[in-house]
Amino acid sequence: MSDESSFDHRKLSNRILMALVAGLVFGVALNLTIADLPWVRTFVIDGALTVVGEVFVRLLSMLVVPLVFVSLITGVSALSDPASLGRIGGKAVFLYMLTTGVAISLALIGALIVQPGVGASPVDQVAREISAQPSFGQVLINMVPRNPVRAMAEGDMLPIIIFAILIGLAVAMSGKAGERVGGFFSDFNVVIMRLVEFVMLVAPIGVFALIAVLGATTGISTFLGVLKYVILVLVMLIVHAVMTYSLLLKFTTGLSPRAFFSKLRAVQAFAFSTASSGATIPVTLKTVEQRLGVGKSVASFTVPLGATINMDGTAIMQGVATIFIAQYFGVDLSFTQMLMVVLMVIMASVGTAGVPGVGLVLLAGVLASVGLPAEGIALILGVDRVLDMTRTAVNVTGDCAVSLIVAHSEGEFDQAVFDGSQPGGTVVTEAAAKS
Ligand code: ASP
């Protein structure tokens, strides 16, 4: 089988974007015409389209645990200086929290100015089960797996990361045996990355199906009563994605934000259509390494970590939603309460995997911390899927930006790959070596 020639990022990005638009047009056309016919609903929407879309998301999710495990072991064992791991981790966690702090603050300010809850008349007040969130201390305890196999079975990202880092360090310190084991994982990593490419090749079909289902099943009337809320969240997401990351990138690395964004189209489309930064990890990892030029030792750590603890887009939704709900119920939040919201939002995202809809679950904790009723969530439930998709695209953009900044500061950045003058990453390098 041919190697890198079979995989053209740019062509694929274009095909995925075309599929996204085609899926939307097809879905909305169904919605406006025959979506209510029983056979269309059963065989087309709930049948073919849903099956294809879900299978695609599963194919991606299937790769997450093995890929994170194997690539982290490979990345950590290849570090020339294991002490740099602490620095990389410290910088990544700091930047993830900083950007989330900026995101939630922007959202609160925007919402205080626009007042989305004043005059809102939500139509979709569905009751929702709210599960209790573990305390922050418990999150820290849970980071260390009692049983790594169970952590993997449950796709629990933080304990998997800790276990893989420890194995990677041990591999680096085990002489000849370590070299053999490390060599195996490094080869395995190439194989799994190849599998990621296979899944990416069928992505246009999966994306089409996912978006078509959305278009066919979303009622426009749901949006009308909370339109101010929806528009404000979307605007703040765009402002944060464009402004915060561009400024941060420019000041810390001097790299062109425009070049950065131009490489993220495919990964953003994946995040958007799956609404899961967790399921997007394989594509994020591939993009960060092979398009942005981030070294494996950094990417294999910062990407899965970011998919778990970094949710800037989610923070924006939570900020706007908190103010929206407070205004809807006629509650005035004090400055101290708002600070509490900022802290809660930053803390809440740590330890919760990036899966669809998790932002709403976390919102319950945020609301409770300032004495707002959790039932308020029912007000925005009907419109959440579209916002979830959009905020997930912002979440992964943040993961990519932070990975790039950390790699740049650690000398783990390849300018030639970023400039596009040289293909990067393990798969391509291996393939090139063979040819
Ligand atoms: N779906 C988001 C993600 O995976 C989380 C959320 O906001 O619900 O990043």
Coordinates of N, CA and C in Angstrom, one line a residue, residues 162-372:
I162 N -1.7 9.0 33.5 CA -0.7 8.8 34.5 C 0.0 7.4 34.4
F163 N -0.8 6.4 34.1 CA -0.2 5.0 33.9 C 0.8 5.0 32.8
A164 N 0.4 5.6 31.6 CA 1.2 5.6 30.4 C 2.5 6.4 30.7
I165 N 2.4 7.5 31.4 CA 3.6 8.3 31.7 C 4.6 7.4 32.5
L166 N 4.1 6.8 33.6 CA 4.9 6.0 34.4 C 5.6 4.8 33.7
I167 N 4.8 4.2 32.8 CA 5.4 3.1 32.0 C 6.5 3.7 31.1
G168 N 6.2 4.8 30.5 CA 7.1 5.5 29.6 C 8.4 5.8 30.3
L169 N 8.3 6.3 31.5 CA 9.5 6.6 32.3 C 10.3 5.4 32.6
A170 N 9.6 4.3 33.0 CA 10.2 3.0 33.3 C 10.9 2.4 32.1
V171 N 10.3 2.6 30.9 CA 10.9 2.1 29.7 C 12.2 2.8 29.4
A172 N 12.2 4.1 29.6 CA 13.4 4.9 29.4 C 14.5 4.5 30.4
M173 N 14.2 3.9 31.5 CA 15.2 3.6 32.5 C 15.5 2.1 32.7
S174 N 15.1 1.4 31.6 CA 15.2 -0.1 31.8 C 16.2 -0.7 30.8
G175 N 17.2 0.1 30.4 CA 18.3 -0.4 29.5 C 17.8 -1.2 28.3
K176 N 18.4 -2.3 28.1 CA 18.1 -3.1 26.8 C 16.6 -3.5 26.8
A177 N 16.1 -4.0 27.9 CA 14.7 -4.4 28.0 C 13.8 -3.3 27.6
G178 N 14.1 -2.1 28.1 CA 13.4 -0.9 27.8 C 13.4 -0.6 26.4
E179 N 14.6 -0.7 25.8 CA 14.7 -0.4 24.3 C 13.8 -1.4 23.5
R180 N 13.8 -2.6 23.9 CA 12.9 -3.6 23.1 C 11.4 -3.2 23.3
V181 N 11.0 -3.0 24.5 CA 9.6 -2.6 24.8 C 9.3 -1.3 24.1
G182 N 10.2 -0.3 24.2 CA 10.0 1.0 23.6 C 9.9 0.9 22.1
G183 N 10.7 0.0 21.5 CA 10.7 -0.2 20.0 C 9.3 -0.8 19.6
F184 N 8.8 -1.7 20.4 CA 7.5 -2.3 20.1 C 6.4 -1.2 20.1
F185 N 6.4 -0.4 21.2 CA 5.4 0.6 21.3 C 5.5 1.6 20.1
S186 N 6.7 2.0 19.8 CA 6.9 2.9 18.7 C 6.4 2.4 17.4
D187 N 6.6 1.1 17.1 CA 6.0 0.5 15.9 C 4.5 0.4 16.0
F188 N 4.0 0.1 17.2 CA 2.6 0.0 17.4 C 1.9 1.3 17.1
N189 N 2.6 2.4 17.5 CA 2.1 3.7 17.3 C 2.0 4.1 15.8
V190 N 2.9 3.6 15.1 CA 2.8 3.9 13.6 C 1.6 3.1 13.1
V191 N 1.4 1.9 13.5 CA 0.3 1.1 13.0 C -1.1 1.8 13.4
I192 N -1.2 2.3 14.7 CA -2.4 2.9 15.1 C -2.7 4.2 14.3
M193 N -1.6 4.9 14.1 CA -1.8 6.2 13.3 C -2.3 5.9 11.9
R194 N -1.8 4.8 11.4 CA -2.3 4.4 10.1 C -3.8 4.1 10.1
L195 N -4.2 3.5 11.2 CA -5.6 3.2 11.4 C -6.4 4.5 11.5
V196 N -5.8 5.5 12.1 CA -6.5 6.8 12.2 C -6.7 7.3 10.8
E197 N -5.7 7.1 10.0 CA -5.9 7.6 8.6 C -7.0 6.9 7.9
F198 N -7.1 5.6 8.1 CA -8.3 4.9 7.5 C -9.6 5.5 7.9
V199 N -9.7 5.7 9.2 CA -11.0 6.3 9.7 C -11.2 7.7 9.1
M200 N -10.1 8.5 9.0 CA -10.3 9.8 8.5 C -10.7 9.8 7.0
L201 N -10.3 8.7 6.3 CA -10.7 8.6 4.9 C -12.2 8.5 4.7
V202 N -12.8 7.8 5.7 CA -14.3 7.6 5.6 C -15.1 8.7 6.3
A203 N -14.3 9.7 6.8 CA -14.9 10.8 7.6 C -16.0 11.5 6.8
P204 N -15.8 11.8 5.5 CA -16.8 12.6 4.8 C -18.2 12.0 4.9
I205 N -18.2 10.6 4.8 CA -19.5 9.9 4.9 C -20.1 10.1 6.3
G206 N -19.2 9.9 7.3 CA -19.7 9.9 8.7 C -20.2 11.3 9.0
V207 N -19.4 12.3 8.6 CA -19.8 13.7 8.9 C -21.1 14.1 8.2
F208 N -21.3 13.6 7.0 CA -22.5 13.9 6.2 C -23.7 13.3 7.0
A209 N -23.6 12.1 7.5 CA -24.7 11.4 8.2 C -25.0 12.1 9.5
L210 N -24.0 12.5 10.2 CA -24.2 13.1 11.6 C -24.9 14.5 11.4
I211 N -24.5 15.2 10.4 CA -25.0 16.6 10.3 C -26.4 16.5 9.7
A212 N -26.6 15.5 8.8 CA -28.0 15.3 8.2 C -29.0 15.0 9.2
V213 N -28.6 14.1 10.2 CA -29.6 13.8 11.3 C -29.9 15.1 12.1
L214 N -28.9 15.8 12.3 CA -29.1 17.1 13.1 C -30.1 18.0 12.4
G215 N -29.8 18.2 11.0 CA -30.6 19.1 10.2 C -32.1 18.6 10.2
A216 N -32.2 17.2 10.1 CA -33.5 16.7 9.9 C -34.4 16.7 11.2
T217 N -33.7 16.7 12.3 CA -34.4 16.6 13.6 C -34.5 17.8 14.4
T218 N -33.8 18.9 14.0 CA -33.8 20.1 14.9 C -35.0 21.0 14.4
G219 N -35.8 21.4 15.4 CA -36.9 22.3 15.0 C -36.5 23.7 15.2
I220 N -36.8 24.6 14.3 CA -36.3 26.0 14.4 C -37.0 26.7 15.5
S221 N -38.3 26.3 15.8 CA -39.0 27.0 16.8 C -38.4 26.9 18.2
T222 N -37.6 25.8 18.4 CA -36.9 25.6 19.7 C -36.0 26.8 20.0
F223 N -35.4 27.3 18.9 CA -34.4 28.4 19.0 C -35.0 29.8 19.3
L224 N -36.3 30.0 18.9 CA -36.8 31.3 18.9 C -36.8 32.0 20.2
G225 N -37.4 31.2 21.2 CA -37.5 31.8 22.6 C -36.2 32.1 23.3
V226 N -35.1 31.5 22.8 CA -33.8 31.7 23.5 C -32.8 32.2 22.5
L227 N -33.3 32.9 21.5 CA -32.4 33.3 20.4 C -31.2 34.1 20.9
K228 N -31.5 35.0 21.8 CA -30.4 35.9 22.3 C -29.3 35.1 23.0
Y229 N -29.8 34.1 23.7 CA -28.8 33.2 24.4 C -27.9 32.5 23.4
V230 N -28.6 31.9 22.4 CA -27.9 31.1 21.3 C -26.9 32.0 20.6
I231 N -27.4 33.2 20.2 CA -26.5 34.0 19.4 C -25.3 34.5 20.2
L232 N -25.6 34.8 21.5 CA -24.5 35.3 22.3 C -23.5 34.3 22.5
V233 N -23.9 33.0 22.8 CA -22.9 31.9 23.0 C -22.1 31.8 21.7
L234 N -22.7 31.8 20.6 CA -22.0 31.6 19.3 C -21.0 32.7 19.1
V235 N -21.4 34.0 19.3 CA -20.6 35.1 19.1 C -19.4 35.1 20.1
M236 N -19.6 34.7 21.4 CA -18.5 34.7 22.3 C -17.5 33.5 22.0
L237 N -18.1 32.4 21.4 CA -17.2 31.3 21.0 C -16.2 31.8 19.9
I238 N -16.8 32.5 19.0 CA -16.0 33.0 17.9 C -15.0 34.0 18.4
V239 N -15.4 35.0 19.2 CA -14.5 36.0 19.7 C -13.4 35.3 20.5
H240 N -13.7 34.3 21.3 CA -12.6 33.7 22.1 C -11.7 32.9 21.2
A241 N -12.2 32.2 20.2 CA -11.4 31.4 19.3 C -10.5 32.3 18.5
V242 N -11.0 33.3 18.0 CA -10.2 34.1 17.1 C -9.3 35.1 17.9
M243 N -9.8 35.7 18.9 CA -9.0 36.7 19.6 C -8.0 36.1 20.6
T244 N -8.6 35.4 21.6 CA -7.7 34.9 22.6 C -6.6 34.0 22.1
Y245 N -6.9 33.1 21.2 CA -5.8 32.2 20.8 C -4.9 32.9 19.8
S246 N -5.4 33.8 19.0 CA -4.5 34.5 18.1 C -3.5 35.4 18.9
L247 N -4.0 36.1 19.9 CA -3.1 37.0 20.7 C -2.1 36.1 21.4
L248 N -2.6 35.0 22.0 CA -1.7 34.2 22.8 C -0.6 33.6 21.9
L249 N -1.0 33.1 20.8 CA 0.0 32.5 19.9 C 1.0 33.5 19.4
K250 N 0.5 34.7 19.0 CA 1.4 35.7 18.5 C 2.4 36.1 19.6
F251 N 1.9 36.4 20.8 CA 2.8 36.9 21.8 C 3.8 35.8 22.3
T252 N 3.3 34.6 22.4 CA 4.2 33.6 23.0 C 5.1 32.9 21.9
T253 N 4.7 32.8 20.7 CA 5.5 32.1 19.7 C 5.9 32.9 18.5
G254 N 5.1 34.0 18.2 CA 5.4 34.8 17.0 C 4.9 34.1 15.8
L255 N 4.2 33.0 15.9 CA 3.7 32.3 14.7 C 2.5 32.9 14.2
S256 N 2.2 32.7 12.9 CA 1.0 33.3 12.3 C -0.3 32.6 12.7
P257 N -1.2 33.4 13.4 CA -2.5 32.7 13.8 C -3.2 32.3 12.5
R258 N -3.1 33.0 11.4 CA -3.8 32.6 10.2 C -3.3 31.2 9.7
A259 N -2.0 31.0 9.7 CA -1.5 29.7 9.3 C -2.0 28.6 10.3
F260 N -2.0 29.0 11.6 CA -2.5 28.0 12.6 C -3.9 27.6 12.3
F261 N -4.8 28.6 12.1 CA -6.2 28.2 11.9 C -6.4 27.5 10.6
S262 N -5.6 27.8 9.6 CA -5.8 27.1 8.3 C -5.6 25.6 8.4
K263 N -4.8 25.2 9.4 CA -4.5 23.8 9.5 C -5.5 23.0 10.3
L264 N -6.4 23.8 10.9 CA -7.3 23.1 11.9 C -8.7 22.8 11.3
R265 N -8.9 23.0 10.0 CA -10.3 22.8 9.5 C -10.8 21.4 9.7
A266 N -9.9 20.4 9.4 CA -10.4 19.0 9.5 C -10.7 18.7 11.0
V267 N -9.8 19.1 11.9 CA -10.0 18.7 13.3 C -11.2 19.4 13.8
Q268 N -11.4 20.7 13.4 CA -12.6 21.4 13.9 C -13.9 20.7 13.4
A269 N -13.9 20.3 12.1 CA -15.1 19.7 11.5 C -15.4 18.3 12.2
F270 N -14.3 17.6 12.6 CA -14.5 16.4 13.3 C -15.2 16.7 14.7
A271 N -14.6 17.7 15.4 CA -15.1 18.0 16.7 C -16.6 18.5 16.6
F272 N -16.8 19.3 15.6 CA -18.1 19.9 15.4 C -19.2 18.7 15.1
S273 N -18.8 17.8 14.3 CA -19.9 16.8 13.9 C -20.0 15.8 15.0
T274 N -18.9 15.5 15.7 CA -19.1 14.4 16.8 C -19.5 15.0 18.1
A275 N -19.3 16.3 18.3 CA -19.5 17.0 19.6 C -18.7 16.3 20.7
S276 N -17.6 15.8 20.4 CA -16.8 15.1 21.5 C -15.3 15.3 21.3
S277 N -14.7 16.1 22.2 CA -13.3 16.3 22.0 C -12.5 15.0 22.3
G278 N -13.1 14.1 23.2 CA -12.5 12.8 23.4 C -12.4 12.0 22.2
A279 N -13.6 11.9 21.5 CA -13.5 11.0 20.2 C -12.7 11.7 19.2
T280 N -12.4 13.0 19.3 CA -11.6 13.6 18.2 C -10.1 13.5 18.5
I281 N -9.7 13.0 19.7 CA -8.3 12.9 20.1 C -7.4 12.3 18.9
P282 N -7.8 11.2 18.3 CA -6.9 10.7 17.2 C -6.6 11.7 16.1
V283 N -7.7 12.5 15.8 CA -7.5 13.5 14.7 C -6.7 14.7 15.2
T284 N -7.0 15.1 16.5 CA -6.2 16.2 17.0 C -4.8 15.9 17.1
L285 N -4.5 14.7 17.6 CA -3.1 14.2 17.8 C -2.4 14.3 16.4
K286 N -3.0 13.7 15.4 CA -2.4 13.7 14.1 C -2.2 15.1 13.5
T287 N -3.2 15.9 13.7 CA -3.1 17.3 13.2 C -1.9 18.1 13.9
V288 N -1.9 17.9 15.2 CA -0.9 18.7 16.0 C 0.5 18.2 15.6
E289 N 0.7 16.9 15.5 CA 2.0 16.4 15.1 C 2.4 16.7 13.7
Q290 N 1.4 16.4 12.8 CA 1.8 16.3 11.4 C 1.5 17.6 10.6
R291 N 0.7 18.5 11.2 CA 0.4 19.8 10.5 C 1.0 21.0 11.2
L292 N 1.0 20.9 12.6 CA 1.5 22.0 13.4 C 3.0 21.9 13.7
G293 N 3.5 20.7 13.6 CA 4.9 20.5 13.9 C 5.2 20.4 15.4
V294 N 4.2 19.9 16.2 CA 4.5 19.7 17.6 C 5.1 18.3 17.8
G295 N 6.2 18.3 18.6 CA 6.9 17.0 18.8 C 6.0 16.0 19.5
K296 N 6.3 14.7 19.3 CA 5.4 13.7 19.9 C 5.5 13.7 21.4
S297 N 6.6 14.0 22.0 CA 6.7 14.0 23.5 C 5.8 15.0 24.1
V298 N 5.6 16.1 23.4 CA 4.7 17.1 23.9 C 3.2 16.7 23.6
A299 N 3.0 16.5 22.3 CA 1.6 16.2 21.8 C 1.0 15.1 22.4
S300 N 1.7 14.0 22.6 CA 1.1 12.8 23.2 C 0.6 13.0 24.6
F301 N 1.1 14.1 25.2 CA 0.7 14.4 26.6 C -0.3 15.5 26.6
T302 N 0.0 16.6 25.9 CA -0.9 17.7 26.0 C -2.3 17.5 25.3
V303 N -2.3 16.7 24.2 CA -3.6 16.5 23.5 C -4.6 15.7 24.4
P304 N -4.3 14.5 24.9 CA -5.3 13.8 25.7 C -5.6 14.6 27.0
L305 N -4.6 15.3 27.5 CA -4.8 16.1 28.7 C -5.8 17.2 28.4
G306 N -5.6 17.9 27.3 CA -6.5 19.0 26.9 C -7.9 18.5 26.7
A307 N -8.0 17.3 26.0 CA -9.4 16.8 25.7 C -10.1 16.6 27.0
T308 N -9.4 16.4 28.1 CA -10.0 16.1 29.4 C -10.2 17.3 30.2
I309 N -9.1 18.1 30.4 CA -9.3 19.2 31.3 C -9.5 20.6 30.7
N310 N -9.4 20.7 29.4 CA -9.5 22.0 28.8 C -10.8 22.1 28.0
M311 N -11.7 23.0 28.5 CA -13.0 23.1 27.8 C -13.3 24.6 27.8
D312 N -12.6 25.4 26.9 CA -12.9 26.8 26.9 C -14.3 27.1 26.3
G313 N -14.6 26.4 25.3 CA -16.0 26.6 24.6 C -17.1 26.3 25.6
T314 N -16.9 25.2 26.4 CA -17.8 24.8 27.4 C -18.0 25.9 28.4
A315 N -16.8 26.4 28.8 CA -16.8 27.5 29.9 C -17.6 28.7 29.4
I316 N -17.5 29.0 28.1 CA -18.3 30.1 27.6 C -19.8 29.8 27.7
M317 N -20.2 28.7 27.2 CA -21.6 28.3 27.3 C -22.0 28.4 28.8
Q318 N -21.2 27.9 29.7 CA -21.6 27.9 31.1 C -21.7 29.3 31.7
G319 N -20.8 30.2 31.3 CA -20.9 31.6 31.8 C -22.1 32.2 31.3
V320 N -22.4 32.1 30.0 CA -23.6 32.8 29.4 C -24.9 32.1 30.0
A321 N -24.8 30.8 30.2 CA -26.0 30.1 30.7 C -26.3 30.5 32.1
T322 N -25.3 30.7 32.9 CA -25.5 31.0 34.3 C -26.2 32.4 34.4
I323 N -25.7 33.4 33.7 CA -26.3 34.7 33.7 C -27.7 34.6 33.1
F324 N -27.8 33.9 32.1 CA -29.2 33.7 31.4 C -30.2 33.2 32.4
I325 N -29.8 32.1 33.1 CA -30.7 31.5 34.1 C -31.0 32.4 35.3
A326 N -30.0 33.1 35.7 CA -30.1 34.1 36.8 C -31.1 35.1 36.4
Q327 N -30.9 35.7 35.2 CA -31.9 36.7 34.8 C -33.3 36.2 34.6
Y328 N -33.4 35.0 34.0 CA -34.7 34.4 33.8 C -35.5 34.3 35.1
F329 N -34.7 33.9 36.2 CA -35.4 33.7 37.5 C -35.4 35.0 38.3
G330 N -34.9 36.1 37.7 CA -34.9 37.4 38.4 C -33.9 37.4 39.6
V331 N -32.8 36.7 39.5 CA -31.8 36.7 40.6 C -30.6 37.6 40.1
D332 N -30.2 38.5 41.0 CA -29.0 39.3 40.8 C -27.8 38.7 41.4
L333 N -26.8 38.4 40.6 CA -25.6 37.7 41.1 C -24.6 38.8 41.6
S334 N -24.1 38.6 42.8 CA -23.1 39.6 43.3 C -21.7 39.3 42.6
F335 N -20.8 40.3 42.8 CA -19.5 40.1 42.2 C -18.8 38.8 42.8
T336 N -18.9 38.6 44.1 CA -18.3 37.4 44.7 C -18.9 36.2 44.1
Q337 N -20.2 36.2 43.8 CA -20.8 35.0 43.2 C -20.3 34.7 41.8
M338 N -20.0 35.8 41.1 CA -19.5 35.7 39.8 C -18.0 35.1 39.9
L339 N -17.3 35.6 40.8 CA -15.9 35.0 41.0 C -16.0 33.5 41.3
M340 N -17.0 33.2 42.1 CA -17.3 31.7 42.4 C -17.6 31.0 41.1
V341 N -18.4 31.6 40.2 CA -18.7 30.9 39.0 C -17.4 30.7 38.2
V342 N -16.5 31.7 38.1 CA -15.3 31.6 37.4 C -14.5 30.4 37.9
L343 N -14.4 30.3 39.2 CA -13.6 29.2 39.9 C -14.2 27.9 39.6
M344 N -15.5 27.8 39.8 CA -16.2 26.6 39.6 C -16.1 26.0 38.2
V345 N -16.2 27.0 37.2 CA -16.1 26.5 35.8 C -14.8 26.0 35.5
I346 N -13.7 26.7 36.0 CA -12.4 26.2 35.8 C -12.2 24.8 36.4
M347 N -12.6 24.7 37.6 CA -12.4 23.4 38.3 C -13.3 22.3 37.7
A348 N -14.5 22.6 37.4 CA -15.5 21.6 37.0 C -15.0 20.8 35.8
S349 N -14.3 21.5 34.8 CA -13.9 20.7 33.6 C -12.8 19.7 33.9
V350 N -12.0 19.9 34.9 CA -10.9 19.0 35.2 C -11.6 17.6 35.6
G351 N -11.1 16.6 35.0 CA -11.5 15.3 35.4 C -12.8 14.8 34.8
T352 N -13.4 15.6 33.9 CA -14.6 15.2 33.1 C -14.2 15.0 31.7
A353 N -14.5 13.9 31.1 CA -14.1 13.6 29.7 C -14.9 14.5 28.8
G354 N -14.3 14.8 27.7 CA -14.9 15.6 26.7 C -15.9 14.8 25.8
V355 N -17.1 14.6 26.3 CA -18.1 13.8 25.5 C -19.3 14.7 25.3
P356 N -20.2 14.3 24.4 CA -21.3 15.2 24.1 C -22.2 15.5 25.3
G357 N -22.5 16.8 25.5 CA -23.4 17.2 26.5 C -22.9 17.3 27.9
V358 N -21.6 17.0 28.1 CA -21.1 16.9 29.5 C -21.1 18.4 30.1
G359 N -21.0 19.4 29.2 CA -21.0 20.7 29.7 C -22.3 21.1 30.5
L360 N -23.4 20.5 30.1 CA -24.7 20.8 30.7 C -24.7 20.2 32.1
V361 N -24.1 19.0 32.2 CA -24.1 18.3 33.5 C -23.2 19.1 34.5
L362 N -22.1 19.5 34.0 CA -21.2 20.3 34.8 C -21.9 21.6 35.2
L363 N -22.7 22.1 34.4 CA -23.4 23.4 34.7 C -24.2 23.3 35.9
A364 N -24.8 22.1 36.2 CA -25.6 21.9 37.4 C -24.8 22.3 38.6
G365 N -23.5 21.8 38.7 CA -22.6 22.1 39.8 C -22.4 23.6 39.9
V366 N -22.2 24.3 38.8 CA -21.9 25.7 38.8 C -23.1 26.5 39.3
L367 N -24.3 26.1 38.8 CA -25.5 26.8 39.3 C -25.7 26.6 40.8
A368 N -25.5 25.3 41.2 CA -25.7 25.1 42.7 C -24.7 25.9 43.5
S369 N -23.5 26.2 43.0 CA -22.5 26.9 43.8 C -23.0 28.3 44.1
V370 N -23.9 28.9 43.3 CA -24.3 30.2 43.5 C -25.8 30.2 43.8
G371 N -26.4 29.1 44.2 CA -27.7 29.0 44.6 C -28.8 29.1 43.6
L372 N -28.4 28.9 42.3 CA -29.5 28.9 41.2 C -30.1 27.5 41.1

